[in-house]
Amino acid sequence: MTKDNPGFNTLAIHAGAQPDPTTGARATPIYQTTSFVFNDTDHAAALFGLQQFGNIYTRIMNPTQAVLEERIAALEGGTAALAVASGHAAQLLVFHTIMNPGDNFVAANRLYGGSVNQFGHAFKSFDWQVRWADPADPASFEAKIDRRTKAIFIESLANPGGTFVDIAAIAEVARKHDLPLIVDNTMATPYLLRPLEHGADIVVHSLTKFIGGHGNSMGGVIVDGGTFDWSKSGKYPMLSEPRPEYAGVVLHQTFGNIAFAIAARVLGLRDFGPAISPFNAFMLVTGAETLPLRMQRHCDNALAVAKWLKTHDKISWVNYAGLEDDPNHALQQRYSPKGAGAVFTFGLKGGYEAGKRFVEGLEMFSHLANIGDTRSLVIHPASTTHRQLTPGQQVAAGAGPDVVRLSVGIEDVSDIIADLEQALAKL
Ligand SMILES: *Cc1c(COP(=O)(O)O)cnc(C)c1O
């Protein structure tokens, strides 16, 4: 790229990719291979000893995956990234890199339902404890921090409620206690909001959603902000102490501002194995190229749909931060002025039964457990994604019995509204 400081649209298309040096292929090739030939035994030894970067085996690294990693790191403004098989795999590897048995972290209580499960149930088998706090109240995070707290975790734009969080205020709490702030930026994407610019240290994504954007490939990514001092407190031994697997290398000392991404790769991905397939990496790189165009259309369509729903007499409330009278509108204007995202919820006057019937009455909308597809999607969280939660947790997560969640697609907005209109008429 000719400019030192290319714009977001340019990075979305070019970051991390060059024409293939051997064939001249312009699109990123799918390097569908498990392993890579070493130049000689010294080269192999240097790769295995972390003295030199390079491809060994696709569980650890692959050239198609590397393009995806560089692209997302560039879009988020991070120093490095690690792409993995899913958003949940990314979260697992992030916490594995910083937690020891008996440690805890403080997380927002408004999160993707799968993350509530992962943190609250699955992580118990590692003896990692989650403590829930209210993302609208930064002081509630501080109240949960103790000696064994290792991190704070939030979503920039919370799924499914569609609410923006005051990232800078929570980052201040994290900084005061020398803790890294981890932000799940799946719903906003770096097109709308870059958490590293507001004090986050690590960003995670489910690439499955808007970055891939077409509902066809699973993937996740960890972006290293390069901002956190992993050695200062002595609380992150995986980064600050000699690693027996690598002849005593101290990762933070050796790799500086990309140490977290390296540790998640060579100690997490290598040993747990949730590698992304080269094919999925290719699909996600391709998706990322149109992220700015798609995301703006998603936001414009969602705002029009939210405004229309608000006037409908079978709807009791609409929760979309893009609406001027929404309580979250000021935070949206501050953190994400280009738009409020594609996903939001509204309440049906008929409650739980009306929610189920409405979803069944839609024709163009797809009833499924995903967001961020080109297509418009709908779900009734209380009977699906959030059904494992207690009624109290459901309400806290913005997924009460009357709640319907839309992920507004990029079709013609008049067709989206027509489908909603006919389904509401049938209630
Ligand atoms: C989907 C999602 C995840 C989990 O990602 P997967 O790719 O499904 O593993 C995490 N956080 C948010 C906000 C999500 O929407």
Short mmCIF file of C-alpha atoms and ligand atoms in Angstrom, two decimals:
data_model
loop_
_atom_site.label_atom_id
_atom_site.label_comp_id
_atom_site.label_asym_id
_atom_site.label_seq_id
_atom_site.Cartn_x
_atom_site.Cartn_y
_atom_site.Cartn_z
CA MET A 1 0.00 0.00 0.00
CA THR A 2 1.36 3.41 -0.98
CA LYS A 3 0.16 5.45 1.96
CA ASP A 4 1.55 4.91 5.45
CA ASN A 5 -1.86 5.21 6.90
CA PRO A 6 -4.43 3.58 4.62
CA GLY A 7 -8.12 4.01 5.35
CA PHE A 8 -10.43 1.38 6.77
CA ASN A 9 -11.97 0.41 3.41
CA THR A 10 -8.51 -0.10 1.93
CA LEU A 11 -7.32 -2.19 4.87
CA ALA A 12 -10.45 -4.35 4.67
CA ILE A 13 -9.41 -5.34 1.14
CA HIS A 14 -5.61 -5.34 1.23
CA ALA A 15 -4.23 -5.77 4.77
CA GLY A 16 -2.13 -8.92 5.10
CA ALA A 17 -2.47 -10.02 1.46
CA GLN A 18 -0.09 -9.90 -1.51
CA PRO A 19 -0.21 -11.66 -4.87
CA ASP A 20 1.02 -15.21 -4.27
CA PRO A 21 4.83 -15.15 -4.81
CA THR A 22 4.98 -18.44 -6.74
CA THR A 23 1.84 -18.36 -8.88
CA GLY A 24 0.81 -14.69 -8.99
CA ALA A 25 -2.66 -15.61 -7.72
CA ARG A 26 -4.35 -12.34 -6.74
CA ALA A 27 -7.05 -13.67 -4.40
CA THR A 28 -5.70 -15.23 -1.21
CA PRO A 29 -5.03 -18.91 -1.98
CA ILE A 30 -6.46 -21.66 0.22
CA TYR A 31 -3.28 -23.36 1.46
CA GLN A 32 -4.98 -26.70 1.95
CA THR A 33 -2.04 -28.52 3.49
CA THR A 34 -1.39 -29.91 6.93
CA SER A 35 2.36 -29.34 6.95
CA PHE A 36 5.24 -27.38 5.42
CA VAL A 37 8.67 -28.57 4.23
CA PHE A 38 11.67 -27.28 6.21
CA ASN A 39 14.64 -25.80 4.34
CA ASP A 40 17.05 -27.87 6.44
CA THR A 41 17.43 -29.18 9.98
CA ASP A 42 18.65 -25.83 11.37
CA HIS A 43 15.56 -24.12 9.94
CA ALA A 44 13.35 -26.77 11.56
CA ALA A 45 15.11 -26.34 14.90
CA ALA A 46 14.74 -22.54 14.77
CA LEU A 47 11.01 -22.82 14.05
CA PHE A 48 10.43 -25.30 16.85
CA GLY A 49 12.47 -23.22 19.30
CA LEU A 50 10.56 -19.97 18.50
CA GLN A 51 13.78 -18.35 17.25
CA GLN A 52 12.23 -17.85 13.83
CA PHE A 53 8.65 -17.37 12.61
CA GLY A 54 7.35 -19.76 9.99
CA ASN A 55 4.93 -22.47 9.06
CA ILE A 56 5.31 -25.91 10.61
CA TYR A 57 1.91 -27.54 10.87
CA THR A 58 -1.59 -26.15 10.23
CA ARG A 59 -2.76 -26.74 13.81
CA ILE A 60 -0.36 -23.93 14.80
CA MET A 61 -0.20 -21.68 11.74
CA ASN A 62 -1.11 -21.61 8.05
CA PRO A 63 -0.59 -18.92 5.36
CA THR A 64 -4.33 -18.45 4.65
CA GLN A 65 -4.95 -18.08 8.37
CA ALA A 66 -2.06 -15.58 8.56
CA VAL A 67 -3.75 -13.27 6.02
CA LEU A 68 -6.93 -13.34 8.09
CA GLU A 69 -4.95 -12.56 11.25
CA GLU A 70 -3.08 -9.61 9.74
CA ARG A 71 -6.27 -8.23 8.26
CA ILE A 72 -8.25 -8.28 11.49
CA ALA A 73 -5.30 -6.96 13.50
CA ALA A 74 -5.08 -4.04 11.04
CA LEU A 75 -8.83 -3.33 11.18
CA GLU A 76 -8.81 -3.31 14.99
CA GLY A 77 -5.53 -1.38 15.28
CA GLY A 78 -3.84 -4.21 17.22
CA THR A 79 -0.24 -5.45 17.10
CA ALA A 80 -1.03 -9.07 16.17
CA ALA A 81 -3.88 -11.57 16.06
CA LEU A 82 -4.59 -15.26 16.32
CA ALA A 83 -7.42 -16.81 14.28
CA VAL A 84 -9.08 -19.97 15.60
CA ALA A 85 -12.01 -22.27 14.87
CA SER A 86 -14.78 -20.25 16.55
CA GLY A 87 -15.51 -17.31 18.81
CA HIS A 88 -15.78 -19.65 21.77
CA ALA A 89 -12.38 -21.16 21.00
CA ALA A 90 -10.96 -17.61 21.00
CA GLN A 91 -12.43 -16.96 24.45
CA LEU A 92 -11.11 -20.28 25.80
CA LEU A 93 -7.59 -19.51 24.60
CA VAL A 94 -7.68 -15.95 25.97
CA PHE A 95 -8.56 -17.14 29.44
CA HIS A 96 -6.19 -20.12 29.30
CA THR A 97 -3.35 -17.66 28.69
CA ILE A 98 -4.08 -15.60 31.81
CA MET A 99 -5.86 -17.83 34.35
CA ASN A 100 -4.59 -20.38 36.85
CA PRO A 101 -6.82 -22.73 38.83
CA GLY A 102 -8.53 -20.78 41.62
CA ASP A 103 -8.40 -17.46 39.72
CA ASN A 104 -11.43 -15.36 38.80
CA PHE A 105 -12.44 -12.70 36.29
CA VAL A 106 -15.25 -10.14 36.30
CA ALA A 107 -17.63 -10.22 33.32
CA ALA A 108 -20.63 -8.17 32.25
CA ASN A 109 -23.91 -9.95 32.99
CA ARG A 110 -25.27 -8.91 29.56
CA LEU A 111 -23.49 -11.26 27.19
CA TYR A 112 -24.15 -13.65 24.37
CA GLY A 113 -25.94 -16.64 25.97
CA GLY A 114 -23.23 -19.06 24.88
CA SER A 115 -20.63 -16.97 26.71
CA VAL A 116 -22.74 -16.99 29.87
CA ASN A 117 -22.69 -20.80 29.67
CA GLN A 118 -19.01 -21.07 28.82
CA PHE A 119 -17.96 -18.81 31.68
CA GLY A 120 -20.51 -19.98 34.25
CA HIS A 121 -20.41 -23.74 33.63
CA ALA A 122 -17.64 -25.03 31.34
CA PHE A 123 -14.89 -22.89 32.91
CA LYS A 124 -15.63 -24.42 36.31
CA SER A 125 -13.84 -27.59 35.25
CA PHE A 126 -10.61 -25.53 35.07
CA ASP A 127 -11.47 -23.98 38.46
CA TRP A 128 -11.82 -20.55 36.81
CA GLN A 129 -14.53 -18.50 38.45
CA VAL A 130 -16.63 -15.81 36.75
CA ARG A 131 -18.10 -12.93 38.78
CA TRP A 132 -20.94 -11.04 37.13
CA ALA A 133 -21.21 -7.25 37.10
CA ASP A 134 -23.57 -4.69 35.56
CA PRO A 135 -22.08 -3.19 32.38
CA ALA A 136 -24.07 0.01 32.95
CA ASP A 137 -22.31 0.48 36.31
CA PRO A 138 -18.47 0.46 36.14
CA ALA A 139 -18.28 0.54 39.99
CA SER A 140 -19.98 -2.86 40.10
CA PHE A 141 -16.90 -4.33 38.37
CA GLU A 142 -14.56 -2.77 40.89
CA ALA A 143 -16.59 -4.24 43.78
CA LYS A 144 -15.95 -7.79 42.48
CA ILE A 145 -12.16 -7.49 42.08
CA ASP A 146 -9.87 -9.24 44.53
CA ARG A 147 -6.28 -10.57 44.69
CA ARG A 148 -7.11 -13.52 42.42
CA THR A 149 -8.91 -11.45 39.75
CA LYS A 150 -7.09 -11.67 36.39
CA ALA A 151 -9.21 -9.77 33.88
CA ILE A 152 -12.39 -7.87 33.05
CA PHE A 153 -14.56 -9.04 30.14
CA ILE A 154 -17.32 -7.09 28.37
CA GLU A 155 -19.07 -6.90 25.00
CA SER A 156 -18.78 -3.50 23.29
CA LEU A 157 -22.34 -3.85 22.00
CA ALA A 158 -24.18 -6.44 24.06
CA ASN A 159 -25.91 -9.41 22.42
CA PRO A 160 -28.94 -9.73 22.40
CA GLY A 161 -30.03 -6.47 24.03
CA GLY A 162 -28.18 -4.25 21.54
CA THR A 163 -26.81 -1.87 24.17
CA PHE A 164 -23.51 0.01 24.02
CA VAL A 165 -21.18 -0.10 27.01
CA ASP A 166 -19.04 2.76 28.32
CA ILE A 167 -15.78 1.01 27.47
CA ALA A 168 -13.54 3.87 28.61
CA ALA A 169 -15.10 3.92 32.09
CA ILE A 170 -14.61 0.18 32.54
CA ALA A 171 -11.08 0.44 31.11
CA GLU A 172 -10.30 2.93 33.85
CA VAL A 173 -11.32 0.39 36.51
CA ALA A 174 -9.14 -2.23 34.81
CA ARG A 175 -6.15 0.10 34.62
CA LYS A 176 -6.50 1.12 38.26
CA HIS A 177 -6.22 -2.55 39.29
CA ASP A 178 -3.58 -3.52 36.68
CA LEU A 179 -5.98 -5.88 34.92
CA PRO A 180 -6.37 -6.40 31.18
CA LEU A 181 -9.71 -5.39 29.67
CA ILE A 182 -10.97 -7.97 27.17
CA VAL A 183 -13.71 -6.79 24.80
CA ASP A 184 -15.89 -9.01 22.61
CA ASN A 185 -16.44 -6.76 19.55
CA THR A 186 -18.50 -9.26 17.51
CA MET A 187 -21.71 -7.23 17.30
CA ALA A 188 -20.16 -3.85 16.54
CA THR A 189 -17.21 -4.95 14.36
CA PRO A 190 -14.21 -2.64 13.93
CA TYR A 191 -16.14 -0.76 11.22
CA LEU A 192 -18.38 0.76 13.89
CA LEU A 193 -16.11 0.74 16.93
CA ARG A 194 -12.51 -0.11 17.82
CA PRO A 195 -12.26 -1.03 21.52
CA LEU A 196 -8.45 -0.64 21.60
CA GLU A 197 -8.95 3.10 21.00
CA HIS A 198 -11.03 3.27 24.19
CA GLY A 199 -8.65 1.46 26.55
CA ALA A 200 -9.23 -2.24 25.85
CA ASP A 201 -6.14 -4.49 25.86
CA ILE A 202 -7.46 -7.53 24.01
CA VAL A 203 -10.31 -7.84 21.51
CA VAL A 204 -12.07 -11.09 20.64
CA HIS A 205 -14.51 -11.80 17.84
CA SER A 206 -16.79 -14.44 16.60
CA LEU A 207 -15.86 -14.08 12.91
CA THR A 208 -18.85 -16.33 12.25
CA LYS A 209 -21.06 -13.24 12.42
CA PHE A 210 -20.57 -9.89 10.62
CA ILE A 211 -16.92 -10.20 9.59
CA GLY A 212 -17.56 -13.40 7.63
CA GLY A 213 -20.95 -11.90 7.02
CA HIS A 214 -22.63 -14.54 4.87
CA GLY A 215 -23.62 -17.17 7.42
CA ASN A 216 -21.36 -19.82 5.91
CA SER A 217 -18.18 -20.20 8.01
CA MET A 218 -17.25 -20.50 11.67
CA GLY A 219 -14.24 -18.65 13.00
CA GLY A 220 -12.90 -16.63 15.89
CA VAL A 221 -10.02 -14.26 16.51
CA ILE A 222 -7.98 -12.84 19.37
CA VAL A 223 -6.46 -9.41 18.73
CA ASP A 224 -3.53 -8.36 20.88
CA GLY A 225 -3.61 -4.64 21.59
CA GLY A 226 0.05 -4.71 22.63
CA THR A 227 -0.85 -2.36 25.47
CA PHE A 228 -0.76 -4.48 28.61
CA ASP A 229 2.31 -4.99 30.81
CA TRP A 230 2.18 -8.75 31.48
CA SER A 231 5.28 -8.69 33.72
CA LYS A 232 4.47 -5.86 36.14
CA SER A 233 2.23 -7.64 38.66
CA GLY A 234 3.66 -11.17 38.45
CA LYS A 235 0.08 -12.43 38.03
CA TYR A 236 0.53 -13.76 34.47
CA PRO A 237 3.24 -16.43 34.77
CA MET A 238 2.52 -17.92 31.34
CA LEU A 239 3.80 -14.66 29.87
CA SER A 240 6.30 -13.49 32.46
CA GLU A 241 8.08 -16.70 33.54
CA PRO A 242 10.38 -19.11 31.66
CA ARG A 243 8.49 -21.72 29.63
CA PRO A 244 9.76 -25.25 30.01
CA GLU A 245 8.26 -26.24 26.60
CA TYR A 246 10.52 -23.69 24.88
CA ALA A 247 13.87 -24.06 26.67
CA GLY A 248 13.11 -21.35 29.22
CA VAL A 249 11.94 -18.61 26.82
CA VAL A 250 10.10 -15.79 28.65
CA LEU A 251 7.37 -14.84 26.18
CA HIS A 252 6.75 -11.25 27.29
CA GLN A 253 10.49 -10.49 27.37
CA THR A 254 11.12 -12.07 23.96
CA PHE A 255 8.02 -10.95 22.06
CA GLY A 256 7.13 -7.63 23.73
CA ASN A 257 3.91 -6.13 22.40
CA ILE A 258 2.85 -9.28 20.52
CA ALA A 259 3.53 -11.66 23.44
CA PHE A 260 -0.12 -12.32 24.19
CA ALA A 261 -0.93 -13.39 20.63
CA ILE A 262 2.18 -15.60 20.60
CA ALA A 263 1.32 -17.20 23.95
CA ALA A 264 -2.25 -17.93 22.87
CA ARG A 265 -0.85 -19.61 19.74
CA VAL A 266 2.12 -21.58 21.07
CA LEU A 267 0.68 -22.54 24.46
CA GLY A 268 -3.07 -22.50 23.82
CA LEU A 269 -3.83 -23.31 20.19
CA ARG A 270 -0.89 -25.72 19.92
CA ASP A 271 -2.01 -27.77 22.93
CA PHE A 272 -5.83 -27.55 22.83
CA GLY A 273 -6.03 -27.61 19.03
CA PRO A 274 -9.06 -25.51 17.93
CA ALA A 275 -7.40 -24.54 14.63
CA ILE A 276 -9.35 -22.78 11.87
CA SER A 277 -9.44 -24.62 8.55
CA PRO A 278 -7.69 -22.88 5.63
CA PHE A 279 -10.98 -22.94 3.73
CA ASN A 280 -12.82 -21.10 6.50
CA ALA A 281 -9.96 -18.61 6.79
CA PHE A 282 -10.35 -17.94 3.05
CA MET A 283 -14.12 -17.43 3.38
CA LEU A 284 -13.62 -15.03 6.28
CA VAL A 285 -10.89 -13.04 4.48
CA THR A 286 -13.28 -12.69 1.53
CA GLY A 287 -16.11 -11.61 3.84
CA ALA A 288 -13.93 -8.99 5.54
CA GLU A 289 -13.38 -7.24 2.20
CA THR A 290 -16.98 -6.00 2.06
CA LEU A 291 -17.42 -5.44 5.81
CA PRO A 292 -17.68 -1.63 5.59
CA LEU A 293 -20.34 -1.74 2.85
CA ARG A 294 -22.39 -4.47 4.48
CA MET A 295 -22.19 -3.03 7.95
CA GLN A 296 -23.42 0.38 6.87
CA ARG A 297 -26.38 -1.17 5.03
CA HIS A 298 -27.15 -3.38 8.05
CA CYS A 299 -27.23 -0.29 10.28
CA ASP A 300 -29.33 1.80 7.87
CA ASN A 301 -31.87 -1.01 7.40
CA ALA A 302 -32.04 -1.75 11.14
CA LEU A 303 -32.74 1.88 11.97
CA ALA A 304 -35.58 2.04 9.44
CA VAL A 305 -37.06 -1.21 10.75
CA ALA A 306 -36.79 -0.08 14.39
CA LYS A 307 -38.54 3.20 13.58
CA TRP A 308 -41.34 1.35 11.81
CA LEU A 309 -41.82 -1.23 14.58
CA LYS A 310 -42.05 1.54 17.12
CA THR A 311 -45.25 2.80 15.50
CA HIS A 312 -46.95 -0.65 15.42
CA ASP A 313 -49.78 -1.26 17.89
CA LYS A 314 -48.88 -4.92 18.63
CA ILE A 315 -45.43 -3.91 19.85
CA SER A 316 -44.89 -2.70 23.39
CA TRP A 317 -41.30 -1.49 23.16
CA VAL A 318 -38.31 -1.34 20.81
CA ASN A 319 -34.81 -1.41 22.19
CA TYR A 320 -32.51 0.07 19.54
CA ALA A 321 -29.74 2.45 20.50
CA GLY A 322 -30.04 4.18 17.13
CA LEU A 323 -33.47 5.61 18.07
CA GLU A 324 -33.13 9.16 19.36
CA ASP A 325 -35.26 8.54 22.45
CA ASP A 326 -33.47 5.31 23.40
CA PRO A 327 -31.76 5.48 26.83
CA ASN A 328 -28.60 4.08 25.19
CA HIS A 329 -28.57 6.66 22.34
CA ALA A 330 -25.97 8.97 23.91
CA LEU A 331 -23.48 6.09 24.32
CA GLN A 332 -24.16 4.99 20.76
CA GLN A 333 -23.45 8.51 19.47
CA ARG A 334 -20.21 8.61 21.43
CA TYR A 335 -18.87 5.14 20.60
CA SER A 336 -20.47 4.23 17.29
CA PRO A 337 -21.71 7.31 15.43
CA LYS A 338 -21.90 5.51 12.05
CA GLY A 339 -24.75 3.33 13.28
CA ALA A 340 -26.14 1.15 16.05
CA GLY A 341 -25.61 -2.27 14.47
CA ALA A 342 -27.99 -4.77 12.94
CA VAL A 343 -29.21 -6.63 16.00
CA PHE A 344 -31.88 -5.42 18.35
CA THR A 345 -34.84 -6.59 20.35
CA PHE A 346 -38.45 -5.59 20.74
CA GLY A 347 -41.35 -6.71 22.91
CA LEU A 348 -44.61 -8.20 21.70
CA LYS A 349 -47.70 -7.29 23.69
CA GLY A 350 -48.78 -10.96 23.52
CA GLY A 351 -45.74 -12.24 25.50
CA TYR A 352 -44.17 -15.71 25.21
CA GLU A 353 -46.86 -17.35 23.02
CA ALA A 354 -47.05 -14.36 20.64
CA GLY A 355 -43.25 -14.45 20.34
CA LYS A 356 -43.29 -18.06 19.20
CA ARG A 357 -46.20 -17.52 16.77
CA PHE A 358 -44.69 -14.35 15.29
CA VAL A 359 -41.44 -16.15 14.49
CA GLU A 360 -43.38 -18.94 12.80
CA GLY A 361 -45.40 -16.43 10.74
CA LEU A 362 -42.40 -14.77 9.09
CA GLU A 363 -41.63 -15.79 5.50
CA MET A 364 -38.43 -14.08 4.34
CA PHE A 365 -36.79 -13.89 7.77
CA SER A 366 -34.99 -17.11 8.73
CA HIS A 367 -35.67 -18.53 12.17
CA LEU A 368 -32.26 -19.56 13.42
CA ALA A 369 -29.61 -19.06 16.10
CA ASN A 370 -27.23 -16.71 14.35
CA ILE A 371 -26.63 -13.05 13.65
CA GLY A 372 -24.67 -11.13 11.05
CA ASP A 373 -25.80 -12.91 7.91
CA THR A 374 -26.62 -11.00 4.69
CA ARG A 375 -30.13 -12.42 5.20
CA SER A 376 -32.57 -11.13 7.83
CA LEU A 377 -32.74 -13.44 10.83
CA VAL A 378 -35.09 -13.78 13.78
CA ILE A 379 -35.16 -15.64 17.05
CA HIS A 380 -37.22 -15.81 20.21
CA PRO A 381 -34.38 -15.98 22.77
CA ALA A 382 -36.43 -17.17 25.78
CA SER A 383 -37.46 -20.38 23.99
CA THR A 384 -34.07 -20.96 22.25
CA THR A 385 -30.62 -19.39 22.85
CA HIS A 386 -31.33 -18.26 26.40
CA ARG A 387 -33.52 -21.15 27.57
CA GLN A 388 -30.74 -22.65 29.75
CA LEU A 389 -30.65 -19.49 31.84
CA THR A 390 -32.80 -18.91 34.91
CA PRO A 391 -35.71 -16.45 34.45
CA GLY A 392 -33.68 -13.86 36.39
CA GLN A 393 -30.63 -14.35 34.15
CA GLN A 394 -32.89 -14.17 31.06
CA VAL A 395 -34.23 -10.77 32.06
CA ALA A 396 -30.73 -9.54 33.04
CA ALA A 397 -29.46 -10.63 29.62
CA GLY A 398 -32.28 -8.78 27.83
CA ALA A 399 -33.99 -12.05 26.84
CA GLY A 400 -37.30 -12.04 28.77
CA PRO A 401 -40.41 -13.99 27.60
CA ASP A 402 -41.88 -11.29 25.28
CA VAL A 403 -38.56 -10.47 23.60
CA VAL A 404 -37.96 -11.05 19.89
CA ARG A 405 -34.48 -10.50 18.47
CA LEU A 406 -33.85 -9.46 14.88
CA SER A 407 -30.60 -9.45 12.94
CA VAL A 408 -31.62 -7.16 10.11
CA GLY A 409 -30.11 -8.20 6.77
CA ILE A 410 -29.09 -6.24 3.71
CA GLU A 411 -32.13 -6.98 1.53
CA ASP A 412 -34.38 -4.11 0.35
CA VAL A 413 -35.72 -2.57 3.52
CA SER A 414 -39.25 -2.38 2.04
CA ASP A 415 -39.27 -6.19 1.71
CA ILE A 416 -37.99 -6.62 5.27
CA ILE A 417 -40.77 -4.42 6.63
CA ALA A 418 -43.41 -6.13 4.46
CA ASP A 419 -42.49 -9.51 5.96
CA LEU A 420 -42.69 -8.19 9.52
CA GLU A 421 -46.02 -6.52 8.72
CA GLN A 422 -47.68 -9.70 7.42
CA ALA A 423 -46.44 -11.77 10.40
CA LEU A 424 -47.74 -9.19 12.88
CA ALA A 425 -51.09 -9.08 11.05
CA LYS A 426 -51.49 -12.83 11.67
CA LEU A 427 -51.22 -12.46 15.48
C1 LIG B 1 -21.67 -15.97 18.40
C2 LIG B 1 -21.00 -15.20 19.43
C3 LIG B 1 -19.94 -15.74 20.19
C4 LIG B 1 -19.46 -17.15 20.00
O1 LIG B 1 -18.88 -17.33 18.74
P1 LIG B 1 -18.92 -18.72 17.93
O2 LIG B 1 -18.21 -18.37 16.66
O3 LIG B 1 -20.34 -19.12 17.75
O4 LIG B 1 -18.17 -19.71 18.77
C5 LIG B 1 -19.35 -14.94 21.15
N1 LIG B 1 -19.77 -13.68 21.37
C6 LIG B 1 -20.77 -13.13 20.67
C7 LIG B 1 -21.18 -11.73 20.95
C8 LIG B 1 -21.42 -13.86 19.69
O5 LIG B 1 -22.44 -13.30 19.01
#
